[in-house]
Structures are given as structure tokens and as C-alpha cells.
CSV table of C-alpha atoms in Angstrom, one decimal:
chain,number,residue,atom,x,y,z
A,1,UNK,CA,-60.6,76.0,50.0
A,2,UNK,CA,-61.7,78.0,47.0
A,3,UNK,CA,-58.8,79.7,45.3
A,4,UNK,CA,-59.2,83.4,44.8
A,5,UNK,CA,-58.7,84.9,41.3
A,6,UNK,CA,-56.6,87.9,41.0
A,7,UNK,CA,-58.7,90.5,39.2
A,8,UNK,CA,-56.0,93.0,39.0
A,9,UNK,CA,-54.8,91.5,35.8
A,10,UNK,CA,-57.7,93.1,34.0
A,11,UNK,CA,-56.1,96.5,34.5
A,12,UNK,CA,-53.3,95.4,32.2
A,13,UNK,CA,-55.9,94.2,29.6
A,14,UNK,CA,-58.1,97.3,29.9
A,15,UNK,CA,-55.9,99.6,27.6
A,16,UNK,CA,-56.0,97.0,24.8
A,17,UNK,CA,-59.8,96.6,25.2
A,18,UNK,CA,-60.2,100.4,25.0
A,19,UNK,CA,-58.0,100.6,22.0
A,20,UNK,CA,-59.9,97.8,20.2
A,21,UNK,CA,-63.2,99.5,21.1
A,22,UNK,CA,-62.0,102.8,19.7
A,23,UNK,CA,-60.4,101.4,16.5
A,24,UNK,CA,-62.8,98.6,15.7
A,25,UNK,CA,-66.2,98.8,17.4
A,26,UNK,CA,-66.9,102.5,16.9
A,27,UNK,CA,-66.2,102.3,13.1
A,28,UNK,CA,-68.2,99.1,12.9
A,29,UNK,CA,-71.2,100.8,14.5
A,30,UNK,CA,-70.8,103.7,12.1
A,31,UNK,CA,-70.9,101.3,9.2
A,32,UNK,CA,-74.0,99.6,10.6
A,33,UNK,CA,-75.7,103.0,11.0
A,34,UNK,CA,-75.0,104.0,7.4
A,35,UNK,CA,-76.2,100.6,6.1
A,36,UNK,CA,-79.8,101.2,7.3
A,37,UNK,CA,-80.0,104.9,6.3
A,38,UNK,CA,-79.9,107.1,3.3
A,39,UNK,CA,-78.7,110.6,3.0
A,40,UNK,CA,-79.0,113.4,0.5
A,41,UNK,CA,-76.2,115.5,2.0
A,42,UNK,CA,-76.3,118.3,4.7
A,43,UNK,CA,-76.2,115.5,7.3
A,44,UNK,CA,-79.9,114.7,6.6
A,45,UNK,CA,-80.5,111.0,7.1
A,46,UNK,CA,-83.6,109.0,6.3
A,47,UNK,CA,-84.4,105.5,7.4
A,48,UNK,CA,-83.9,102.9,4.7
A,49,UNK,CA,-84.1,99.6,6.7
A,50,UNK,CA,-82.9,96.6,4.7
A,51,UNK,CA,-83.2,98.3,1.3
A,52,UNK,CA,-79.5,98.5,0.7
A,53,UNK,CA,-78.9,94.9,1.7
A,54,UNK,CA,-81.7,93.7,-0.7
A,55,UNK,CA,-80.2,95.8,-3.5
A,56,UNK,CA,-76.7,94.3,-3.0
A,57,UNK,CA,-77.8,90.7,-2.7
A,58,UNK,CA,-79.9,91.1,-5.9
A,59,UNK,CA,-77.2,92.9,-7.8
A,60,UNK,CA,-75.6,91.1,-10.7
A,61,UNK,CA,-72.5,93.3,-10.1
A,62,UNK,CA,-72.2,91.9,-6.6
A,63,UNK,CA,-72.7,88.3,-7.8
A,64,UNK,CA,-70.0,88.7,-10.5
A,65,UNK,CA,-67.5,90.1,-8.1
A,66,UNK,CA,-68.3,87.4,-5.5
A,67,UNK,CA,-67.7,84.7,-8.1
A,68,UNK,CA,-64.4,86.2,-9.1
A,69,UNK,CA,-63.4,86.5,-5.5
A,70,UNK,CA,-64.2,82.8,-4.7
A,71,UNK,CA,-62.4,81.7,-7.9
A,72,UNK,CA,-59.3,83.7,-7.0
A,73,UNK,CA,-59.2,82.4,-3.4
A,74,UNK,CA,-59.8,78.8,-4.6
A,75,UNK,CA,-56.9,79.1,-7.1
A,76,UNK,CA,-54.6,80.6,-4.5
A,77,UNK,CA,-55.3,77.9,-1.9
A,78,UNK,CA,-55.0,75.1,-4.5
A,79,UNK,CA,-51.5,76.4,-5.5
A,80,UNK,CA,-50.0,77.9,-2.4
A,81,UNK,CA,-50.8,75.2,0.2
A,82,UNK,CA,-49.4,72.2,-1.8
A,83,UNK,CA,-46.5,74.3,-3.0
A,84,UNK,CA,-45.7,75.6,0.5
A,85,UNK,CA,-45.7,72.0,1.8
A,86,UNK,CA,-43.4,70.8,-1.0
A,87,UNK,CA,-40.9,73.6,-0.4
A,88,UNK,CA,-40.9,73.1,3.4
A,89,UNK,CA,-40.2,69.4,2.8
A,90,UNK,CA,-37.3,70.2,0.5
A,91,UNK,CA,-35.7,72.7,2.9
A,92,UNK,CA,-32.7,71.5,5.1
A,93,UNK,CA,-33.4,70.6,8.7
A,94,UNK,CA,-29.9,71.3,10.0
A,95,UNK,CA,-26.8,73.1,9.0
A,96,UNK,CA,-25.7,76.6,7.8
A,97,UNK,CA,-28.3,76.6,5.0
A,98,UNK,CA,-31.2,76.6,7.4
A,99,UNK,CA,-31.0,80.4,8.3
A,100,UNK,CA,-30.2,81.2,4.7
A,101,UNK,CA,-33.4,79.5,3.5
A,102,UNK,CA,-35.5,81.0,6.2
A,103,UNK,CA,-34.3,84.5,5.4
A,104,UNK,CA,-34.9,84.0,1.7
A,105,UNK,CA,-38.4,82.7,2.4
A,106,UNK,CA,-39.1,85.7,4.7
A,107,UNK,CA,-38.0,88.3,2.2
A,108,UNK,CA,-41.2,88.5,0.1
A,109,UNK,CA,-43.3,88.9,3.2
A,110,UNK,CA,-41.3,92.0,4.2
A,111,UNK,CA,-42.2,93.9,1.1
A,112,UNK,CA,-45.2,96.3,1.4
A,113,UNK,CA,-48.3,95.3,-0.6
A,114,UNK,CA,-48.3,98.5,-2.8
A,115,UNK,CA,-44.6,97.9,-3.6
A,116,UNK,CA,-45.4,94.3,-4.6
A,117,UNK,CA,-48.1,95.6,-7.0
A,118,UNK,CA,-45.7,98.2,-8.4
A,119,UNK,CA,-42.9,95.7,-8.9
A,120,UNK,CA,-45.2,93.3,-10.9
A,121,UNK,CA,-46.9,96.1,-12.8
A,122,UNK,CA,-43.5,97.1,-14.2
A,123,UNK,CA,-42.1,93.5,-14.4
A,124,UNK,CA,-45.0,92.3,-16.5
A,125,UNK,CA,-45.2,95.2,-18.9
A,126,UNK,CA,-44.6,94.4,-22.6
A,127,UNK,CA,-42.5,97.5,-23.4
A,128,UNK,CA,-40.1,97.8,-20.4
A,129,UNK,CA,-40.9,94.8,-18.1
A,130,UNK,CA,-38.4,91.9,-18.1
A,131,UNK,CA,-41.2,89.3,-18.0
A,132,UNK,CA,-43.4,91.0,-20.7
A,133,UNK,CA,-40.4,91.8,-22.9
A,134,UNK,CA,-39.0,88.3,-22.7
A,135,UNK,CA,-42.4,86.7,-23.5
A,136,UNK,CA,-42.8,89.0,-26.5
A,137,UNK,CA,-39.4,88.0,-27.8
A,138,UNK,CA,-40.4,84.3,-27.5
A,139,UNK,CA,-43.4,85.0,-29.6
A,140,UNK,CA,-45.9,84.8,-26.8
A,141,UNK,CA,-48.7,87.3,-27.0
A,142,UNK,CA,-48.9,88.5,-23.3
A,143,UNK,CA,-50.5,91.7,-22.3
A,144,UNK,CA,-52.2,91.9,-18.9
A,145,UNK,CA,-53.6,95.3,-19.6
A,146,UNK,CA,-55.8,94.0,-22.5
A,147,UNK,CA,-56.3,90.3,-22.1
A,148,UNK,CA,-58.4,89.1,-19.1
A,149,UNK,CA,-56.6,85.8,-18.9
A,150,UNK,CA,-53.2,87.4,-18.9
A,151,UNK,CA,-54.4,89.8,-16.1
A,152,UNK,CA,-55.6,86.8,-14.0
A,153,UNK,CA,-52.3,85.0,-14.6
A,154,UNK,CA,-50.3,88.0,-13.5
A,155,UNK,CA,-52.4,88.6,-10.4
A,156,UNK,CA,-52.3,84.9,-9.4
A,157,UNK,CA,-48.5,84.5,-10.0
A,158,UNK,CA,-47.9,87.8,-8.1
A,159,UNK,CA,-49.9,86.5,-5.1
A,160,UNK,CA,-48.2,83.1,-5.2
A,161,UNK,CA,-44.8,84.8,-5.2
A,162,UNK,CA,-45.7,87.1,-2.4
A,163,UNK,CA,-47.5,84.7,0.0
A,164,UNK,CA,-46.3,81.2,-0.5
A,165,UNK,CA,-43.5,81.9,1.9
A,166,UNK,CA,-46.0,82.2,4.7
A,167,UNK,CA,-47.2,78.7,4.1
A,168,UNK,CA,-43.6,77.5,3.8
A,169,UNK,CA,-42.6,79.0,7.1
A,170,UNK,CA,-45.6,77.6,8.9
A,171,UNK,CA,-45.2,74.1,7.5
A,172,UNK,CA,-41.5,74.2,8.2
A,173,UNK,CA,-42.1,75.1,11.9
A,174,UNK,CA,-44.6,72.2,12.0
A,175,UNK,CA,-42.2,69.7,10.5
A,176,UNK,CA,-39.4,70.8,12.9
A,177,UNK,CA,-41.7,70.1,15.9
A,178,UNK,CA,-42.1,66.4,14.9
A,179,UNK,CA,-40.0,64.2,17.2
A,180,UNK,CA,-37.2,62.2,15.6
A,181,UNK,CA,-38.6,59.0,17.2
A,182,UNK,CA,-41.3,58.9,14.5
A,183,UNK,CA,-38.7,59.0,11.7
A,184,UNK,CA,-36.6,56.4,13.5
A,185,UNK,CA,-39.5,54.0,13.8
A,186,UNK,CA,-40.4,54.6,10.1
A,187,UNK,CA,-36.9,53.8,9.0
A,188,UNK,CA,-36.9,50.6,11.1
A,189,UNK,CA,-40.2,49.5,9.4
A,190,UNK,CA,-38.7,50.4,6.0
A,191,UNK,CA,-41.3,53.1,5.2
A,192,UNK,CA,-40.9,55.0,1.9
A,193,UNK,CA,-40.8,58.8,1.8
A,194,UNK,CA,-44.4,58.9,0.6
A,195,UNK,CA,-45.5,56.7,3.5
A,196,UNK,CA,-43.6,58.9,6.0
A,197,UNK,CA,-45.3,62.0,4.5
A,198,UNK,CA,-48.8,60.3,4.4
A,199,UNK,CA,-48.8,58.8,7.9
A,200,UNK,CA,-46.4,60.9,9.9
A,201,UNK,CA,-45.8,64.4,8.5
A,202,UNK,CA,-49.2,65.2,7.1
A,203,UNK,CA,-51.2,64.2,10.2
A,204,UNK,CA,-48.8,66.2,12.4
A,205,UNK,CA,-49.3,69.3,10.1
A,206,UNK,CA,-53.1,69.4,10.3
A,207,UNK,CA,-53.2,72.1,12.9
A,208,UNK,CA,-50.5,74.1,11.1
A,209,UNK,CA,-52.3,73.7,7.8
A,210,UNK,CA,-55.5,74.9,9.5
A,211,UNK,CA,-53.8,78.2,10.4
A,212,UNK,CA,-52.2,78.5,6.9
A,213,UNK,CA,-55.5,77.9,5.1
A,214,UNK,CA,-57.5,80.3,7.3
A,215,UNK,CA,-54.8,83.0,7.0
A,216,UNK,CA,-54.5,82.6,3.2
A,217,UNK,CA,-58.2,82.4,2.6
A,218,UNK,CA,-58.9,85.6,4.6
A,219,UNK,CA,-56.0,87.5,3.0
A,220,UNK,CA,-56.8,86.4,-0.5
A,221,UNK,CA,-60.5,87.1,0.0
A,222,UNK,CA,-59.8,90.6,1.2
A,223,UNK,CA,-57.0,91.3,-1.4
A,224,UNK,CA,-57.1,94.9,-2.7
A,225,UNK,CA,-53.8,96.7,-3.0
A,226,UNK,CA,-51.9,94.4,-5.3
A,227,UNK,CA,-54.5,93.8,-8.0
A,228,UNK,CA,-55.6,97.4,-7.9
A,229,UNK,CA,-52.1,98.7,-8.5
A,230,UNK,CA,-51.4,96.2,-11.2
A,231,UNK,CA,-54.7,96.1,-13.2
A,232,UNK,CA,-57.0,98.6,-11.5
A,233,UNK,CA,-59.7,95.9,-11.6
A,234,UNK,CA,-59.4,95.6,-15.4
A,235,UNK,CA,-59.3,94.9,-18.2
A,236,UNK,CA,-62.9,95.8,-18.0
A,237,UNK,CA,-64.0,94.2,-14.8
A,238,UNK,CA,-62.0,91.0,-15.2
A,239,UNK,CA,-60.1,91.4,-11.9
A,240,UNK,CA,-62.6,93.5,-10.1
A,241,UNK,CA,-62.8,91.6,-6.8
A,242,UNK,CA,-65.2,92.4,-3.9
A,243,UNK,CA,-62.7,94.8,-2.2
A,244,UNK,CA,-62.1,96.8,-5.4
A,245,UNK,CA,-65.8,96.9,-6.2
A,246,UNK,CA,-66.5,98.1,-2.6
A,247,UNK,CA,-64.0,100.9,-2.9
A,248,UNK,CA,-65.4,102.0,-6.2
A,249,UNK,CA,-68.9,102.1,-4.7
A,250,UNK,CA,-67.8,103.9,-1.5
A,251,UNK,CA,-65.3,106.4,-2.9
A,252,UNK,CA,-65.8,106.5,-6.6
A,253,UNK,CA,-69.6,106.7,-6.5
A,254,UNK,CA,-69.9,108.0,-2.9
A,255,UNK,CA,-72.8,105.7,-2.3
A,256,UNK,CA,-72.3,105.3,1.4
A,257,UNK,CA,-75.5,103.4,2.2
A,258,UNK,CA,-75.0,100.6,-0.3
A,259,UNK,CA,-71.2,100.5,0.4
A,260,UNK,CA,-71.9,100.1,4.1
A,261,UNK,CA,-74.3,97.2,3.5
A,262,UNK,CA,-71.8,95.8,1.0
A,263,UNK,CA,-69.1,95.8,3.6
A,264,UNK,CA,-71.3,94.1,6.2
A,265,UNK,CA,-72.2,91.3,3.8
A,266,UNK,CA,-68.6,91.0,2.8
A,267,UNK,CA,-67.6,90.6,6.4
A,268,UNK,CA,-70.3,88.0,7.1
A,269,UNK,CA,-69.2,85.9,4.1
A,270,UNK,CA,-65.6,85.9,5.3
A,271,UNK,CA,-66.8,85.0,8.8
A,272,UNK,CA,-69.0,82.2,7.5
A,273,UNK,CA,-66.5,80.6,5.2
A,274,UNK,CA,-63.7,80.8,7.7
A,275,UNK,CA,-66.0,79.1,10.3
A,276,UNK,CA,-66.7,76.4,7.7
A,277,UNK,CA,-63.0,75.8,7.1
A,278,UNK,CA,-62.3,75.7,10.8
A,279,UNK,CA,-65.1,73.2,11.5
A,280,UNK,CA,-64.2,70.9,8.7
A,281,UNK,CA,-60.4,70.9,9.3
A,282,UNK,CA,-60.7,70.6,13.1
A,283,UNK,CA,-63.1,67.7,12.6
A,284,UNK,CA,-60.5,65.9,10.4
A,285,UNK,CA,-57.8,66.7,13.0
A,286,UNK,CA,-59.8,65.0,15.7
A,287,UNK,CA,-60.5,61.9,13.6
A,288,UNK,CA,-56.7,61.6,12.8
A,289,UNK,CA,-55.9,61.9,16.5
A,290,UNK,CA,-58.1,58.9,17.5
């Protein structure tokens, strides 16, 4: 006998679908509409086709911002993922220190992005900032407002301080889910800490690391508020990432057609790279499970 499916559950999902349609689909269709048209004001629109997409893809400005964005995301992933794993491994598994460590790890995640940018903007200043003033007294010439390398260091360290906790909490949850029987068998076999990590902990963290890598890639690739507050995209265009360049184009220049095409290309790049990460990492997970 065929089991009947209760369709009434859709009535509970319908408000969410309508909310998503209103807050996401309608703005998306507006962006698509602007990306294929041109306007000279007075609500007079003219068909432009793929002209804006061609201009963006051929633009040296876009290529430079894209290169900076990929470089930043690559540095962030290379630092935060291994660092997050190391901190999670060092955290206690039982006892009173567990909630203390978890609260300390969660604190940076609770700070709003614009506040994080403001904190590091003041903290790294040479005249009044603790970090900048200390480095100046040590004879280190550090000025993130004038030197591109210093600006990059400030933005990267700021992001590492802000978001490594997310990787730590995810990895810690993954480590806590590993049954004790695996560790007991490893101790019986006389396995070293590296062997336990290589053959027990790391394979069991594959799915957690997939989530961590995807989240950190998407967040770092779309970063805007923190570097904009700290450096404003400078000095020059040293820290002008795709998001900052997009805002300058849309609001600063009010070039809505190019900005709409820019945002669609931006979205497709994130979608494509995230799909690539997912495909590669899920493939490795399946191989390790065999």
C-alpha cells in the first residue's frame, strides 16, 4: 500500500519561501535587469546586452581586484585552517576549562564587523595605537596607511584574529564526536600523537573541514567592512578587493549597469570556486571512507 505524503507541511514552509523570494529573488532580478541596460537618468533605459559584462571582464581594474581577492582568500585559508586545527587539538576535552576555552573562542565572533575594523584601525595606528606605538619604539617602521605590505599584514592579522575561532569551534566539535574506542585502539598499538592525528583525527575531520573551508572562503572572498574601515582600500589600491571596488563603482561612480554586471560575475566566481572546493573535498572524503 502506497504511503500518503502529508502536503500540509508546505504551509509551514510557505512563509519562508515568500520571505526569501521577497528579500533575495526580487533584488536579484533587479540586478540582472540593470546589468543588460543603460540609463541616462529620468528612468529612461536603453538595451545594452552583454556590453557591461564584456567591459568588466576586459577591465584591468577588475583583474587586479580579482587577483588581490584570490591572494587574500588563499592566505586566509592557509593560516586559519591549520591554526584552527592546532588550537582545537590543544584545547581540553574535559573539565572546568572546557566552557572557559569555548567562551574565549566565541568572543571574537560576537563582535560586529565594523567594530572589529575600528578596533584594529586604532590599535595599529602609529601615534595612538598600542601595536603601532610599540613597533615604533622597537625601531620597526610600520605604517599601514602608507605602506602596502603593512596594510596587507594588518588586514590579514585582523581577519585571522576575528575568524580563526570559527574554525576552532568547528574542529573542536568534530574532535569531540570521535569515539574513544579509536583512541583506545591507537594506545594499544602504541601509536604516536602524529599517527593518531594522521590516521584517526584528520580523516574524521574531513566533513567538518569542508564546512570550515567553504565558510571561510566565502566570507573572506566577500570581505568588505573590516578592510574598508581600516584602510579604505588603500594605500592606493593595495587593499581594494572586489567588494570594495564594486561599492566604489556602484555608489561612488553611480555606474549602475557596470556595477550590476560586476556583482553577477562576482557571484558566479564565488559559486564556481565553492563548487570546486566542495567537489574536491567530498571526493577525498569518499576515498578516505573506503
